[in-house]
CSV table of C-alpha atoms in Angstrom, one decimal:
chain,number,residue,atom,x,y,z
A,228,MET,CA,-215.0,11.6,-120.2
A,229,ILE,CA,-216.4,8.2,-120.6
A,230,ASP,CA,-216.0,7.5,-116.8
A,231,LYS,CA,-217.8,10.7,-116.0
A,232,LEU,CA,-220.6,10.0,-118.4
A,233,GLU,CA,-221.1,6.6,-116.9
A,234,PHE,CA,-221.4,8.1,-113.6
A,235,PHE,CA,-224.0,10.7,-114.9
A,236,ILE,CA,-226.1,7.7,-116.3
A,237,ALA,CA,-225.9,5.8,-113.1
A,238,LEU,CA,-227.0,9.0,-111.0
A,239,ALA,CA,-229.9,9.6,-113.5
A,240,ARG,CA,-231.0,6.0,-113.1
A,241,GLU,CA,-230.6,5.6,-109.4
A,242,GLU,CA,-231.7,9.3,-108.6
A,243,HIS,CA,-229.4,9.1,-105.4
A,244,PHE,CA,-225.7,10.1,-105.3
A,245,GLY,CA,-224.8,7.4,-102.6
A,246,ARG,CA,-226.6,4.6,-104.6
A,247,ALA,CA,-225.1,5.7,-108.1
A,248,ALA,CA,-221.5,5.6,-106.3
A,249,GLU,CA,-222.0,2.2,-105.1
A,250,VAL,CA,-223.2,0.9,-108.6
A,251,CYS,CA,-220.1,2.5,-110.1
A,252,GLY,CA,-217.7,1.1,-107.5
A,253,VAL,CA,-216.4,4.4,-106.4
A,254,THR,CA,-216.8,6.7,-103.1
A,255,GLN,CA,-219.8,9.4,-103.3
A,256,PRO,CA,-217.3,12.2,-103.3
A,257,THR,CA,-215.4,10.7,-106.4
A,258,LEU,CA,-219.0,10.4,-108.2
A,259,SER,CA,-219.8,13.9,-107.3
A,260,ALA,CA,-216.7,15.4,-108.4
A,261,GLY,CA,-216.8,13.5,-111.6
A,262,ILE,CA,-220.1,15.1,-112.5
A,263,LYS,CA,-219.1,18.6,-111.4
A,264,GLN,CA,-216.0,18.3,-113.8
A,265,LEU,CA,-218.3,17.0,-116.6
A,266,GLU,CA,-220.6,20.2,-116.0
A,267,GLU,CA,-217.3,22.1,-116.2
A,268,GLN,CA,-216.2,20.6,-119.3
A,269,LEU,CA,-219.6,21.2,-121.0
A,270,GLY,CA,-220.3,24.5,-119.5
A,271,VAL,CA,-223.8,23.7,-118.4
A,272,MET,CA,-225.5,22.4,-115.1
A,273,LEU,CA,-226.7,18.9,-115.4
A,274,VAL,CA,-228.1,18.1,-112.0
A,275,LEU,CA,-230.6,19.9,-109.7
A,276,ARG,CA,-228.9,19.9,-106.3
A,277,GLY,CA,-230.2,20.5,-102.9
A,278,SER,CA,-229.5,18.4,-99.6
A,279,ARG,CA,-230.1,15.5,-102.1
A,280,PHE,CA,-230.7,14.7,-105.8
A,281,GLN,CA,-233.6,16.6,-107.2
A,282,GLY,CA,-233.5,15.6,-110.7
A,283,LEU,CA,-231.9,16.8,-114.1
A,284,THR,CA,-231.9,20.3,-115.5
A,285,PRO,CA,-233.3,20.3,-119.1
A,286,GLU,CA,-229.8,20.4,-120.4
A,287,GLY,CA,-229.0,17.4,-118.2
A,288,LYS,CA,-231.8,15.6,-120.0
A,289,GLN,CA,-230.2,16.3,-123.4
A,290,VAL,CA,-226.8,15.3,-122.3
A,291,LEU,CA,-228.1,12.1,-120.8
A,292,ALA,CA,-229.4,11.0,-124.3
A,293,TRP,CA,-225.8,11.6,-125.9
A,294,ALA,CA,-224.2,10.0,-122.6
A,295,ARG,CA,-226.1,6.8,-123.5
A,296,ARG,CA,-225.3,6.9,-127.0
A,297,ILE,CA,-221.5,7.7,-126.5
A,298,VAL,CA,-221.0,5.1,-123.4
A,299,GLY,CA,-223.0,2.5,-125.7
A,300,ASP,CA,-220.6,3.1,-128.5
A,301,SER,CA,-217.5,2.8,-126.3
A,302,ARG,CA,-218.5,-0.5,-125.1
A,303,ALA,CA,-219.5,-1.6,-128.6
A,304,MET,CA,-215.8,-0.5,-130.0
A,305,ARG,CA,-214.2,-2.2,-126.9
A,306,GLU,CA,-216.2,-5.4,-127.4
A,307,GLU,CA,-215.4,-5.6,-131.2
A,308,MET,CA,-211.8,-5.2,-130.7
A,309,ARG,CA,-212.0,-8.1,-128.1
A,310,ALA,CA,-213.9,-10.2,-130.4
A,311,ALA,CA,-211.4,-9.6,-133.2
A,312,ARG,CA,-208.6,-10.7,-130.9
A,313,ARG,CA,-210.3,-13.9,-129.2
A,314,GLY,CA,-213.4,-14.4,-130.9
A,315,LEU,CA,-217.0,-13.9,-129.5
A,316,SER,CA,-216.8,-13.9,-125.8
A,317,GLY,CA,-218.2,-12.0,-122.6
A,318,ARG,CA,-221.7,-11.9,-121.0
A,319,ILE,CA,-225.0,-11.1,-122.5
A,320,ARG,CA,-227.5,-9.7,-120.1
A,321,ILE,CA,-231.2,-10.5,-121.0
A,322,ALA,CA,-234.3,-9.5,-119.3
A,323,ALA,CA,-237.8,-11.2,-120.1
A,324,VAL,CA,-241.2,-11.0,-119.3
A,325,PRO,CA,-242.1,-14.0,-117.3
A,326,THR,CA,-244.5,-15.6,-119.8
A,327,ALA,CA,-241.4,-15.6,-121.9
A,328,LEU,CA,-238.8,-17.2,-119.8
A,329,ALA,CA,-239.6,-20.7,-120.5
A,330,MET,CA,-238.4,-20.3,-124.2
A,331,VAL,CA,-235.2,-18.3,-123.5
A,332,ALA,CA,-233.4,-21.6,-123.4
A,333,ARG,CA,-234.3,-22.1,-127.2
A,334,LEU,CA,-232.3,-18.9,-127.7
A,335,THR,CA,-229.4,-19.3,-125.5
A,336,THR,CA,-228.8,-23.1,-125.6
A,337,PRO,CA,-227.8,-23.1,-129.6
A,338,PHE,CA,-226.2,-19.7,-129.1
A,339,ARG,CA,-223.6,-20.9,-126.6
A,340,GLU,CA,-222.9,-24.1,-128.7
A,341,LYS,CA,-221.8,-21.8,-131.4
A,342,HIS,CA,-220.0,-19.4,-129.1
A,343,PRO,CA,-218.8,-21.4,-125.9
A,344,GLY,CA,-216.8,-18.4,-124.6
A,345,VAL,CA,-220.2,-16.6,-124.0
A,346,THR,CA,-221.9,-16.7,-120.7
A,347,PHE,CA,-225.6,-15.4,-120.0
A,348,SER,CA,-227.4,-13.4,-117.4
A,349,VAL,CA,-231.4,-14.0,-117.7
A,350,LEU,CA,-233.7,-11.6,-115.5
A,351,SER,CA,-237.5,-11.7,-115.0
A,352,ARG,CA,-238.9,-8.4,-115.7
A,353,THR,CA,-242.0,-6.4,-116.4
A,354,SER,CA,-242.2,-5.2,-119.9
A,355,ILE,CA,-241.8,-1.6,-118.8
A,356,GLU,CA,-238.6,-2.7,-116.9
A,357,VAL,CA,-237.3,-4.3,-119.9
A,358,LEU,CA,-237.6,-1.1,-121.8
A,359,SER,CA,-236.1,1.0,-119.0
A,360,LEU,CA,-233.1,-1.5,-118.4
A,361,LEU,CA,-232.3,-1.4,-122.2
A,362,GLY,CA,-232.4,2.4,-122.3
A,363,ASN,CA,-230.2,2.6,-119.3
A,364,LEU,CA,-227.5,0.1,-120.9
A,365,ASP,CA,-228.2,-2.4,-117.9
A,366,ILE,CA,-229.1,-5.1,-120.4
A,367,ASP,CA,-228.2,-6.0,-123.8
A,368,ALA,CA,-231.4,-7.4,-124.9
A,369,GLY,CA,-234.9,-8.1,-123.9
A,370,ILE,CA,-237.8,-10.2,-124.7
A,371,THR,CA,-241.1,-8.7,-124.6
A,372,TYR,CA,-244.4,-7.9,-126.5
A,373,LEU,CA,-244.0,-6.1,-129.6
A,374,ASP,CA,-247.6,-5.1,-130.5
A,375,ASN,CA,-249.6,-4.3,-127.4
A,376,GLU,CA,-248.1,-1.3,-125.9
A,377,PRO,CA,-245.6,1.5,-127.3
A,378,LEU,CA,-241.9,0.4,-127.5
A,379,GLY,CA,-240.4,3.3,-128.5
A,380,ARG,CA,-237.2,3.2,-130.6
A,381,VAL,CA,-235.8,-0.5,-130.5
A,382,THR,CA,-234.2,-3.1,-132.8
A,383,SER,CA,-236.8,-5.8,-132.7
A,384,VAL,CA,-237.1,-9.5,-134.3
A,385,PRO,CA,-240.6,-11.0,-133.8
A,386,LEU,CA,-240.3,-14.5,-132.3
A,387,TYR,CA,-243.8,-16.1,-132.0
A,388,ASP,CA,-247.3,-15.2,-131.4
A,389,GLU,CA,-248.7,-15.7,-127.9
A,390,ARG,CA,-252.3,-17.4,-127.6
A,391,TYR,CA,-254.0,-18.1,-124.6
A,392,GLN,CA,-255.5,-21.2,-123.0
A,393,LEU,CA,-257.4,-21.8,-119.8
A,394,ILE,CA,-255.5,-24.0,-117.5
A,395,THR,CA,-257.5,-26.3,-115.0
A,396,ALA,CA,-257.7,-29.5,-113.3
A,397,VAL,CA,-259.8,-32.2,-114.6
A,398,GLY,CA,-263.2,-32.1,-112.7
A,399,ASN,CA,-263.4,-28.2,-112.7
A,400,PRO,CA,-266.1,-26.4,-114.6
A,401,TYR,CA,-265.1,-26.5,-118.3
A,402,SER,CA,-262.4,-29.0,-118.0
A,403,ASP,CA,-264.3,-31.2,-120.4
A,404,CYS,CA,-264.7,-28.6,-123.2
A,405,ASP,CA,-262.7,-28.5,-126.2
A,406,LYS,CA,-262.8,-24.5,-126.1
A,407,VAL,CA,-264.1,-22.0,-123.7
A,408,THR,CA,-264.9,-18.2,-124.0
A,409,TRP,CA,-263.4,-15.2,-122.1
A,410,ALA,CA,-266.7,-14.4,-120.7
A,411,GLU,CA,-267.2,-18.0,-119.5
A,412,ILE,CA,-263.9,-18.3,-117.5
A,413,SER,CA,-264.5,-15.0,-115.6
A,414,GLN,CA,-266.4,-17.1,-113.0
A,415,LEU,CA,-263.8,-19.4,-112.2
A,416,PRO,CA,-261.5,-19.1,-109.2
A,417,LEU,CA,-258.4,-17.7,-111.1
A,418,CYS,CA,-254.7,-17.1,-110.3
A,419,LEU,CA,-252.9,-14.6,-112.4
A,420,LEU,CA,-250.0,-12.4,-112.9
A,421,THR,CA,-250.1,-9.0,-111.0
A,422,PRO,CA,-251.5,-6.0,-112.8
A,423,ASP,CA,-248.1,-4.6,-113.5
A,424,MET,CA,-247.4,-7.4,-115.9
A,425,GLN,CA,-248.3,-6.8,-119.5
A,426,ASN,CA,-249.7,-10.3,-119.9
A,427,ARG,CA,-252.2,-9.5,-117.1
A,428,ARG,CA,-253.2,-6.2,-118.7
A,429,ILE,CA,-253.9,-8.2,-122.0
A,430,ILE,CA,-256.0,-10.8,-120.2
A,431,ASP,CA,-257.8,-7.9,-118.4
A,432,GLN,CA,-258.4,-6.1,-121.9
A,433,HIS,CA,-259.8,-9.3,-123.5
A,434,LEU,CA,-262.1,-10.0,-120.6
A,435,ALA,CA,-263.3,-6.3,-120.6
A,436,GLU,CA,-263.9,-6.8,-124.5
A,437,ALA,CA,-266.1,-9.7,-123.5
A,438,GLY,CA,-268.3,-7.6,-121.2
A,439,VAL,CA,-267.0,-8.9,-117.9
A,440,GLU,CA,-264.2,-8.3,-115.3
A,441,VAL,CA,-262.2,-10.7,-113.2
A,442,ARG,CA,-261.4,-10.5,-109.7
A,443,PRO,CA,-258.7,-13.2,-109.1
A,444,THR,CA,-258.4,-15.0,-105.9
A,445,LEU,CA,-254.6,-14.9,-106.1
A,446,GLU,CA,-252.0,-12.6,-107.8
A,447,SER,CA,-248.5,-13.0,-108.1
A,448,ASN,CA,-245.5,-12.0,-110.2
A,449,SER,CA,-244.2,-15.6,-110.2
A,450,MET,CA,-245.2,-18.1,-112.7
A,451,ILE,CA,-244.0,-20.8,-110.3
A,452,VAL,CA,-246.4,-19.6,-107.9
A,453,LEU,CA,-249.3,-19.8,-110.6
A,454,PHE,CA,-248.2,-23.4,-111.4
A,455,SER,CA,-248.0,-24.6,-107.9
A,456,HIS,CA,-251.5,-23.5,-107.3
A,457,ILE,CA,-252.9,-24.8,-110.6
A,458,ARG,CA,-251.5,-28.2,-109.6
A,459,THR,CA,-253.6,-28.2,-106.3
A,460,GLY,CA,-256.8,-28.6,-108.3
A,461,LYS,CA,-258.5,-25.8,-106.8
A,462,TRP,CA,-257.3,-23.0,-109.1
A,463,SER,CA,-257.3,-22.2,-112.7
A,464,SER,CA,-255.3,-19.8,-114.7
A,465,ILE,CA,-254.8,-18.0,-118.1
A,466,MET,CA,-251.6,-18.6,-119.8
A,467,PRO,CA,-250.0,-18.7,-123.2
A,468,LEU,CA,-250.1,-21.6,-125.3
A,469,ASN,CA,-246.6,-21.8,-125.8
A,470,LEU,CA,-245.9,-21.9,-122.0
A,471,ALA,CA,-248.2,-24.8,-121.3
A,472,GLU,CA,-246.6,-26.8,-123.9
A,473,THR,CA,-243.1,-25.9,-122.5
A,474,PHE,CA,-244.2,-27.1,-119.1
A,475,GLY,CA,-246.0,-30.3,-120.5
A,476,PHE,CA,-249.2,-30.2,-118.6
A,477,SER,CA,-250.8,-33.5,-118.7
A,478,GLU,CA,-253.8,-35.2,-116.8
A,479,PRO,CA,-255.0,-34.3,-114.3
A,480,ILE,CA,-254.3,-30.7,-115.9
A,481,ARG,CA,-255.8,-29.6,-119.1
A,482,ALA,CA,-255.0,-26.8,-121.3
A,483,ILE,CA,-258.2,-25.5,-123.3
A,484,PRO,CA,-258.1,-22.9,-125.8
A,485,ILE,CA,-259.9,-19.5,-125.2
A,486,VAL,CA,-262.0,-18.1,-128.1
A,487,ASP,CA,-264.2,-15.1,-128.8
A,488,PRO,CA,-261.9,-13.9,-129.6
A,489,ASP,CA,-259.0,-16.4,-130.4
A,490,ALA,CA,-256.4,-13.5,-129.4
A,491,SER,CA,-252.8,-13.4,-130.1
A,492,HIS,CA,-250.0,-11.0,-129.3
A,493,THR,CA,-246.5,-11.0,-130.8
A,494,VAL,CA,-243.4,-11.5,-128.4
A,495,GLY,CA,-239.8,-10.8,-129.6
A,496,LEU,CA,-236.2,-9.6,-129.0
A,497,VAL,CA,-235.7,-6.2,-128.6
A,498,ALA,CA,-232.2,-4.4,-128.4
A,499,ALA,CA,-231.0,-0.8,-128.6
A,500,PRO,CA,-231.3,0.8,-132.1
A,501,ARG,CA,-227.5,1.1,-132.5
A,502,GLU,CA,-225.8,0.5,-135.9
A,503,PRO,CA,-223.3,-1.3,-135.6
A,504,HIS,CA,-224.5,-3.4,-132.9
A,505,THR,CA,-222.0,-4.9,-130.6
A,506,PRO,CA,-220.6,-8.3,-132.0
A,507,LEU,CA,-222.5,-10.2,-129.0
A,508,VAL,CA,-225.9,-8.5,-129.5
A,509,GLN,CA,-225.6,-8.9,-133.4
A,510,ALA,CA,-224.9,-12.6,-133.0
A,511,LEU,CA,-227.9,-12.7,-130.4
A,512,LEU,CA,-230.0,-11.1,-133.1
A,513,ASP,CA,-229.1,-13.6,-135.7
A,514,GLU,CA,-230.0,-16.4,-133.5
A,515,ALA,CA,-233.2,-14.9,-132.6
A,516,MET,CA,-233.9,-14.8,-136.4
A,517,ALA,CA,-233.1,-18.4,-136.7
A,518,LEU,CA,-235.4,-19.1,-133.7
A,519,ALA,CA,-238.3,-17.1,-135.4
A,520,ASP,CA,-238.0,-19.3,-138.5
A,521,ASP,CA,-238.0,-22.5,-136.5
A,522,PHE,CA,-241.3,-21.0,-134.8
A,523,ARG,CA,-243.0,-20.5,-137.9
A,524,ALA,CA,-241.9,-23.7,-139.6
A,525,HIS,CA,-243.7,-25.6,-136.5
A,526,ARG,CA,-246.9,-23.6,-136.3
């Protein structure tokens, strides 16, 4: 039953029998047969079929919620038994929004010092993708914004408040200022994250509140691309204070606080709302709470 439920979760995620079979490491006929057997066991049709996958039936959508819960609990049970035998070990899969990637090491490094048998996989994803991956059991935890767009049902640990600064080269407009307004920076040649990123939507929101809009001269979903353009001295950007501090901008690059308003948004760790959590996820939540205390202490 667990294997068949995992087939069904993969099909719902991939929306394609061949891709779902590849993800599960089985042939397409094996996956199709497993889902048909699941339908026979439950006595309902789960999948709308034609020449290709056409979606889930209403009953299939109900079963999908149960499948995620059952498969998640099954994995938690196996992990708990493994931890009882050998101590904490395994791989933790984390997805983080790009602006939070620089601080992930502050979470993973002390965690692995305490639990050397644990390895990590860290992905850069949009906030929407973080929640989707979490719901589909493709990651164990995410790092994303907690207070700007709906999260749904998750367990969350607030880590820090993100504040925004103009990052620009010495000699550019406003580079000698102690602070700058959202309205003022709208006239600069800006490189920003792409609109699918929540950080960009936050920036656009605050610019709109200031009565201006920005047409960035460069957009990218990579922070490295933005940093490399800023360092040419010809581009400016809007970035969180903690990110600027992590990368250690110095002359000839300046980080200038943006005011009117002095906006902030909370970033935190999210996990599926399961009780009990797997030993790995619970240990990660505990580490996140310790990191949150450290952030508060150094405000």
